[in-house]
mmCIF file of C-alpha atoms in Angstrom:
data_model
loop_
_atom_site.group_PDB
_atom_site.id
_atom_site.type_symbol
_atom_site.label_atom_id
_atom_site.label_comp_id
_atom_site.label_asym_id
_atom_site.label_seq_id
_atom_site.Cartn_x
_atom_site.Cartn_y
_atom_site.Cartn_z
ATOM 1 C CA MET A 1 85.531 90.194 150.950
ATOM 2 C CA THR A 2 83.141 92.179 150.032
ATOM 3 C CA TYR A 3 79.751 92.506 147.666
ATOM 4 C CA CYS A 4 79.083 96.644 145.997
ATOM 5 C CA LEU A 5 77.196 97.279 143.136
ATOM 6 C CA GLY A 6 76.863 100.507 140.942
ATOM 7 C CA ILE A 7 74.117 100.344 138.319
ATOM 8 C CA LYS A 8 73.983 104.066 135.907
ATOM 9 C CA LEU A 9 71.070 104.671 134.099
ATOM 10 C CA ARG A 10 69.175 107.492 131.569
ATOM 11 C CA LYS A 11 66.625 107.830 134.736
ATOM 12 C CA GLY A 12 69.308 107.400 137.446
ATOM 13 C CA LEU A 13 72.200 105.151 139.292
ATOM 14 C CA VAL A 14 70.429 102.060 141.926
ATOM 15 C CA ALA A 15 73.678 101.548 144.188
ATOM 16 C CA LEU A 16 73.832 98.019 146.391
ATOM 17 C CA ALA A 17 76.199 97.357 149.146
ATOM 18 C CA ASP A 18 76.031 93.893 152.151
ATOM 19 C CA THR A 19 77.967 95.201 155.177
ATOM 20 C CA ARG A 20 79.055 91.725 156.371
ATOM 21 C CA ILE A 21 82.869 92.073 157.373
ATOM 22 C CA THR A 22 84.503 88.679 158.614
ATOM 23 C CA SER A 23 88.087 88.813 160.195
ATOM 24 C CA GLY A 24 89.416 85.153 160.833
ATOM 25 C CA SER A 25 86.135 83.158 161.996
ATOM 26 C CA GLU A 26 84.533 86.247 163.612
ATOM 27 C CA THR A 27 81.545 87.723 161.647
ATOM 28 C CA THR A 28 80.004 91.761 162.006
ATOM 29 C CA THR A 29 78.531 94.104 160.552
ATOM 30 C CA ALA A 30 79.732 97.475 159.307
ATOM 31 C CA LYS A 31 78.301 100.473 156.964
ATOM 32 C CA LYS A 32 80.198 100.640 153.369
ATOM 33 C CA VAL A 33 78.411 103.436 151.428
ATOM 34 C CA PHE A 34 79.212 106.832 152.554
ATOM 35 C CA VAL A 35 76.439 109.527 150.959
ATOM 36 C CA HIS A 36 76.980 112.893 150.934
ATOM 37 C CA LYS A 37 75.029 116.311 149.492
ATOM 38 C CA TYR A 38 75.615 119.257 148.091
ATOM 39 C CA GLY A 39 72.607 120.991 148.633
ATOM 40 C CA LYS A 40 70.221 119.170 146.488
ATOM 41 C CA HIS A 41 73.293 117.015 144.452
ATOM 42 C CA PRO A 42 74.466 113.671 146.126
ATOM 43 C CA ILE A 43 77.543 111.672 145.989
ATOM 44 C CA PHE A 44 77.959 108.371 147.252
ATOM 45 C CA ILE A 45 81.205 106.224 148.136
ATOM 46 C CA MET A 46 81.421 102.671 148.426
ATOM 47 C CA THR A 47 84.526 100.501 149.158
ATOM 48 C CA SER A 48 86.447 97.033 149.075
ATOM 49 C CA GLY A 49 89.235 96.258 150.441
ATOM 50 C CA LEU A 50 91.537 96.392 153.524
ATOM 51 C CA ARG A 51 89.048 98.504 156.126
ATOM 52 C CA SER A 52 91.837 100.511 157.600
ATOM 53 C CA VAL A 53 92.524 101.601 154.669
ATOM 54 C CA ARG A 54 89.349 102.594 153.839
ATOM 55 C CA ASP A 55 88.684 104.520 156.757
ATOM 56 C CA LYS A 56 91.840 106.617 156.905
ATOM 57 C CA VAL A 57 90.628 107.304 152.871
ATOM 58 C CA LEU A 58 87.170 108.547 153.800
ATOM 59 C CA CYS A 59 88.367 110.269 157.160
ATOM 60 C CA TYR A 60 90.710 112.479 155.450
ATOM 61 C CA PHE A 61 88.109 112.786 152.075
ATOM 62 C CA GLU A 62 85.120 113.804 154.356
ATOM 63 C CA GLU A 63 88.013 116.641 156.371
ATOM 64 C CA LEU A 64 87.923 117.843 152.694
ATOM 65 C CA LEU A 65 84.193 117.913 152.408
ATOM 66 C CA ASP A 66 83.854 120.419 155.088
ATOM 67 C CA GLU A 67 86.594 122.675 153.445
ATOM 68 C CA THR A 68 85.879 123.039 150.028
ATOM 69 C CA GLU A 69 83.161 124.879 148.624
ATOM 70 C CA GLY A 70 81.901 121.826 146.028
ATOM 71 C CA PHE A 71 82.115 120.182 142.922
ATOM 72 C CA ASP A 72 80.503 121.263 139.911
ATOM 73 C CA LYS A 73 80.933 118.404 137.736
ATOM 74 C CA MET A 74 81.601 114.579 139.477
ATOM 75 C CA TYR A 75 85.400 114.226 137.943
ATOM 76 C CA GLN A 76 86.284 116.994 140.287
ATOM 77 C CA ALA A 77 84.899 115.193 143.289
ATOM 78 C CA VAL A 78 86.603 111.768 142.118
ATOM 79 C CA ASN A 79 89.762 113.486 141.384
ATOM 80 C CA ALA A 80 89.892 115.075 144.560
ATOM 81 C CA LEU A 81 89.259 111.201 146.379
ATOM 82 C CA GLY A 82 92.213 109.765 144.139
ATOM 83 C CA LYS A 83 94.086 112.060 145.542
ATOM 84 C CA GLN A 84 93.343 111.506 148.970
ATOM 85 C CA ILE A 85 93.726 107.077 148.132
ATOM 86 C CA LYS A 86 97.055 108.256 146.608
ATOM 87 C CA ARG A 87 98.045 110.578 150.318
ATOM 88 C CA VAL A 88 96.775 107.092 152.050
ATOM 89 C CA ALA A 89 99.053 105.296 150.465
ATOM 90 C CA ALA A 90 102.378 106.905 150.271
ATOM 91 C CA GLU A 91 101.804 107.165 154.353
ATOM 92 C CA ASP A 92 100.952 103.433 154.682
ATOM 93 C CA ARG A 93 101.771 101.440 151.520
ATOM 94 C CA ASP A 94 105.488 100.068 153.161
ATOM 95 C CA ILE A 95 105.030 99.679 156.304
ATOM 96 C CA LEU A 96 101.778 97.012 154.546
ATOM 97 C CA ALA A 97 104.650 95.505 152.910
ATOM 98 C CA LYS A 98 106.736 95.255 155.428
ATOM 99 C CA SER A 99 104.018 93.425 157.226
ATOM 100 C CA GLY A 100 103.139 90.916 154.158
ATOM 101 C CA ILE A 101 100.226 93.261 153.764
ATOM 102 C CA ASN A 102 98.955 94.638 150.062
ATOM 103 C CA PHE A 103 97.372 98.220 150.258
ATOM 104 C CA ASN A 104 94.222 97.348 148.914
ATOM 105 C CA ILE A 105 91.120 99.482 148.078
ATOM 106 C CA PHE A 106 88.718 99.861 145.324
ATOM 107 C CA THR A 107 86.009 102.367 144.945
ATOM 108 C CA ILE A 108 82.995 103.262 143.308
ATOM 109 C CA VAL A 109 81.517 106.238 142.730
ATOM 110 C CA GLY A 110 78.258 107.721 142.227
ATOM 111 C CA GLY A 111 76.676 111.172 141.448
ATOM 112 C CA GLN A 112 75.643 114.218 139.873
ATOM 113 C CA MET A 113 76.814 117.457 140.627
ATOM 114 C CA PRO A 114 75.407 120.909 138.920
ATOM 115 C CA LYS A 115 77.185 121.536 135.698
ATOM 116 C CA ASP A 116 77.188 117.242 134.658
ATOM 117 C CA ASP A 117 74.660 117.049 132.169
ATOM 118 C CA GLU A 118 73.719 113.618 133.485
ATOM 119 C CA PRO A 119 74.152 110.968 136.633
ATOM 120 C CA LYS A 120 77.644 109.835 136.628
ATOM 121 C CA LEU A 121 79.744 106.358 138.426
ATOM 122 C CA TYR A 122 83.484 106.179 138.589
ATOM 123 C CA LEU A 123 85.235 103.303 139.415
ATOM 124 C CA LEU A 124 89.168 103.827 141.020
ATOM 125 C CA TYR A 125 91.126 101.827 141.656
ATOM 126 C CA PRO A 126 93.960 101.716 144.286
ATOM 127 C CA GLU A 127 96.724 103.687 142.228
ATOM 128 C CA GLY A 128 94.172 106.792 142.568
ATOM 129 C CA ASN A 129 93.539 106.385 139.470
ATOM 130 C CA TRP A 130 89.742 106.105 137.886
ATOM 131 C CA ILE A 131 87.595 104.598 134.741
ATOM 132 C CA GLU A 132 83.518 106.071 134.381
ATOM 133 C CA VAL A 133 81.426 103.419 132.982
ATOM 134 C CA GLY A 134 79.642 104.258 130.227
ATOM 135 C CA GLU A 135 76.590 103.036 128.420
ATOM 136 C CA GLY A 136 77.492 100.209 127.104
ATOM 137 C CA THR A 137 78.189 97.822 130.132
ATOM 138 C CA PRO A 138 76.094 99.847 132.427
ATOM 139 C CA PHE A 139 77.045 98.606 135.844
ATOM 140 C CA MET A 140 79.944 97.999 137.946
ATOM 141 C CA ILE A 141 80.757 95.480 140.501
ATOM 142 C CA ILE A 142 83.949 95.678 143.274
ATOM 143 C CA GLY A 143 84.577 92.900 145.914
ATOM 144 C CA ASN A 144 83.072 89.106 145.272
ATOM 145 C CA SER A 145 82.430 90.109 141.086
ATOM 146 C CA GLY A 146 82.151 86.968 139.628
ATOM 147 C CA TYR A 147 79.314 85.357 140.745
ATOM 148 C CA GLY A 148 76.327 87.989 140.439
ATOM 149 C CA LYS A 149 77.700 89.260 137.211
ATOM 150 C CA PRO A 150 75.427 87.028 134.390
ATOM 151 C CA VAL A 151 72.571 87.929 135.683
ATOM 152 C CA LEU A 152 73.283 91.434 134.972
ATOM 153 C CA GLN A 153 75.115 91.152 131.967
ATOM 154 C CA ARG A 154 71.593 89.190 130.540
ATOM 155 C CA THR A 155 69.496 91.456 131.592
ATOM 156 C CA VAL A 156 70.145 95.077 132.763
ATOM 157 C CA ASN A 157 70.845 98.143 130.398
ATOM 158 C CA TYR A 158 71.255 101.475 129.693
ATOM 159 C CA ASP A 159 67.694 102.316 129.275
ATOM 160 C CA SER A 160 66.021 100.088 132.242
ATOM 161 C CA SER A 161 64.207 100.753 134.415
ATOM 162 C CA LEU A 162 65.172 101.781 137.978
ATOM 163 C CA GLU A 163 62.556 99.528 138.984
ATOM 164 C CA PHE A 164 64.176 96.312 137.102
ATOM 165 C CA ALA A 165 68.273 97.375 137.827
ATOM 166 C CA LEU A 166 66.806 97.053 141.090
ATOM 167 C CA LYS A 167 65.034 93.683 140.893
ATOM 168 C CA THR A 168 68.193 92.883 138.777
ATOM 169 C CA GLY A 169 70.395 94.337 141.546
ATOM 170 C CA PHE A 170 68.327 92.060 144.025
ATOM 171 C CA LEU A 171 69.079 88.634 142.166
ATOM 172 C CA SER A 172 72.599 89.674 141.254
ATOM 173 C CA PHE A 173 73.510 89.962 144.769
ATOM 174 C CA ASP A 174 71.781 87.078 146.212
ATOM 175 C CA SER A 175 74.083 85.168 143.938
ATOM 176 C CA THR A 176 76.738 85.712 145.122
ATOM 177 C CA ARG A 177 75.450 85.274 148.933
ATOM 178 C CA VAL A 178 74.273 81.991 147.985
ATOM 179 C CA CYS A 179 78.008 81.400 146.789
ATOM 180 C CA ALA A 180 80.586 83.279 148.791
ATOM 181 C CA SER A 181 80.000 82.722 152.909
ATOM 182 C CA ASP A 182 81.674 86.135 153.286
ATOM 183 C CA VAL A 183 79.176 88.151 151.460
ATOM 184 C CA GLY A 184 75.404 88.534 153.030
ATOM 185 C CA PHE A 185 72.448 90.339 154.751
ATOM 186 C CA PRO A 186 71.546 93.361 155.595
ATOM 187 C CA ILE A 187 72.212 95.532 152.358
ATOM 188 C CA ASP A 188 72.474 99.024 152.115
ATOM 189 C CA VAL A 189 70.541 99.840 149.113
ATOM 190 C CA LEU A 190 70.441 103.309 146.913
ATOM 191 C CA ILE A 191 68.092 104.957 144.585
ATOM 192 C CA PHE A 192 68.643 107.926 142.550
ATOM 193 C CA ASN A 193 66.473 109.272 140.529
ATOM 194 C CA ARG A 194 67.915 112.369 138.216
ATOM 195 C CA GLU A 195 64.292 114.315 137.631
ATOM 196 C CA THR A 196 63.949 114.973 140.813
ATOM 197 C CA PHE A 197 67.277 114.747 142.141
ATOM 198 C CA GLU A 198 66.202 112.869 145.385
ATOM 199 C CA LEU A 199 68.268 109.824 146.711
ATOM 200 C CA GLU A 200 66.799 107.627 148.344
ATOM 201 C CA GLU A 201 68.941 104.979 151.608
ATOM 202 C CA HIS A 202 67.629 101.612 152.815
ATOM 203 C CA ARG A 203 69.079 98.855 154.597
ATOM 204 C CA LEU A 204 67.123 95.425 153.719
ATOM 205 C CA GLU A 205 67.345 92.455 155.847
ATOM 206 C CA GLU A 206 67.557 88.873 154.802
ATOM 207 C CA LYS A 207 63.508 88.657 155.926
ATOM 208 C CA ASP A 208 62.467 91.627 153.461
ATOM 209 C CA LEU A 209 63.767 89.517 150.434
ATOM 210 C CA GLU A 210 63.233 86.324 151.419
ATOM 211 C CA GLU A 211 59.760 86.128 149.142
ATOM 212 C CA ILE A 212 62.383 87.428 146.054
ATOM 213 C CA THR A 213 64.682 85.219 146.978
ATOM 214 C CA ASN A 214 62.259 82.122 147.316
ATOM 215 C CA PHE A 215 60.210 83.087 144.193
ATOM 216 C CA TRP A 216 63.590 82.786 141.919
ATOM 217 C CA ALA A 217 64.736 79.956 143.354
ATOM 218 C CA ASP A 218 61.574 78.231 142.254
ATOM 219 C CA ARG A 219 62.071 79.750 138.807
ATOM 220 C CA LEU A 220 65.367 78.361 138.390
ATOM 221 C CA LYS A 221 64.598 75.154 139.221
ATOM 222 C CA ASP A 222 61.287 75.272 137.085
ATOM 223 C CA SER A 223 63.471 76.584 134.235
ATOM 224 C CA VAL A 224 65.816 73.275 134.091
ATOM 225 C CA ASN A 225 62.891 71.409 134.265
ATOM 226 C CA GLN A 226 61.084 72.782 131.128
ATOM 227 C CA ILE A 227 65.044 71.854 128.865
ATOM 228 C CA PRO A 228 63.851 68.677 126.618
ATOM 229 C CA ASP A 229 65.454 65.829 127.777
ATOM 230 C CA THR A 230 65.638 65.521 123.970
ATOM 231 C CA LEU A 231 68.101 68.466 124.115
ATOM 232 C CA ILE A 232 70.392 65.880 126.311
ATOM 233 C CA ASP A 233 70.037 63.056 124.280
ATOM 234 C CA LYS A 234 70.555 65.343 121.407
ATOM 235 C CA ILE A 235 74.456 65.787 123.095
ATOM 236 C CA LEU A 236 74.956 62.593 124.382
ATOM 237 C CA ASP A 237 73.952 60.796 121.193
ATOM 238 C CA LYS A 238 77.294 63.129 119.479
ATOM 239 C CA SER A 239 79.452 61.797 122.132
ATOM 240 C CA PRO A 240 81.655 58.372 121.862
ATOM 241 C CA LEU A 241 81.455 57.570 125.863
ATOM 242 C CA PHE A 242 77.615 57.589 125.431
ATOM 243 C CA ASP A 243 77.154 54.511 122.034
ATOM 244 C CA LYS A 244 74.430 52.955 121.838
ATOM 245 C CA GLY A 245 74.943 50.652 119.298
#
């Protein structure tokens, strides 16, 4: 399984991807982020799904990037990537199905091209179609998405700072890592600042986030302990299973 997170903010983009690859009882590490730049205009791609499909799609797309002069807007790049997904589906879907394997690739694409008025973030489906991530719910997770959503839904919004979104992204990943054995360190982190057009890339090991992880775990325990027992008593008093009469 995979954990990839993209967050769209007024000031830029934050992206995070784990690197764990699990095959049976074997665990390896592989980069799940592809980055390309048109001068000062960056584009990044994160994927989940079948590794063979991902590698083929990215190979075709990278070849296309080398042959084209560039895109004016992000949706053009996303359309081009969608065409490569459809191309690989046409080549491989049937043969995979005969082996009992579903054609599977989900993709998060982010960046800003010369004629975009702001950074853009998209989710592409295995069929090659896409949706754009908007201000209302400014984040998208692909892969193991269930455990990391609550902290994002309760905290991050379009006007959050890059630093706040990065902290929340770490906590979202940590929640997933604790609950899912197939998601783990190291993680690749991307930070795009729309004011400078700089795209920072970092790879973080478990020791790099150990202090944040421990801080978060301690605060969660403290928060539970601070819930007054009287609130629990009120609930139990209403239950016929706890009749104190």
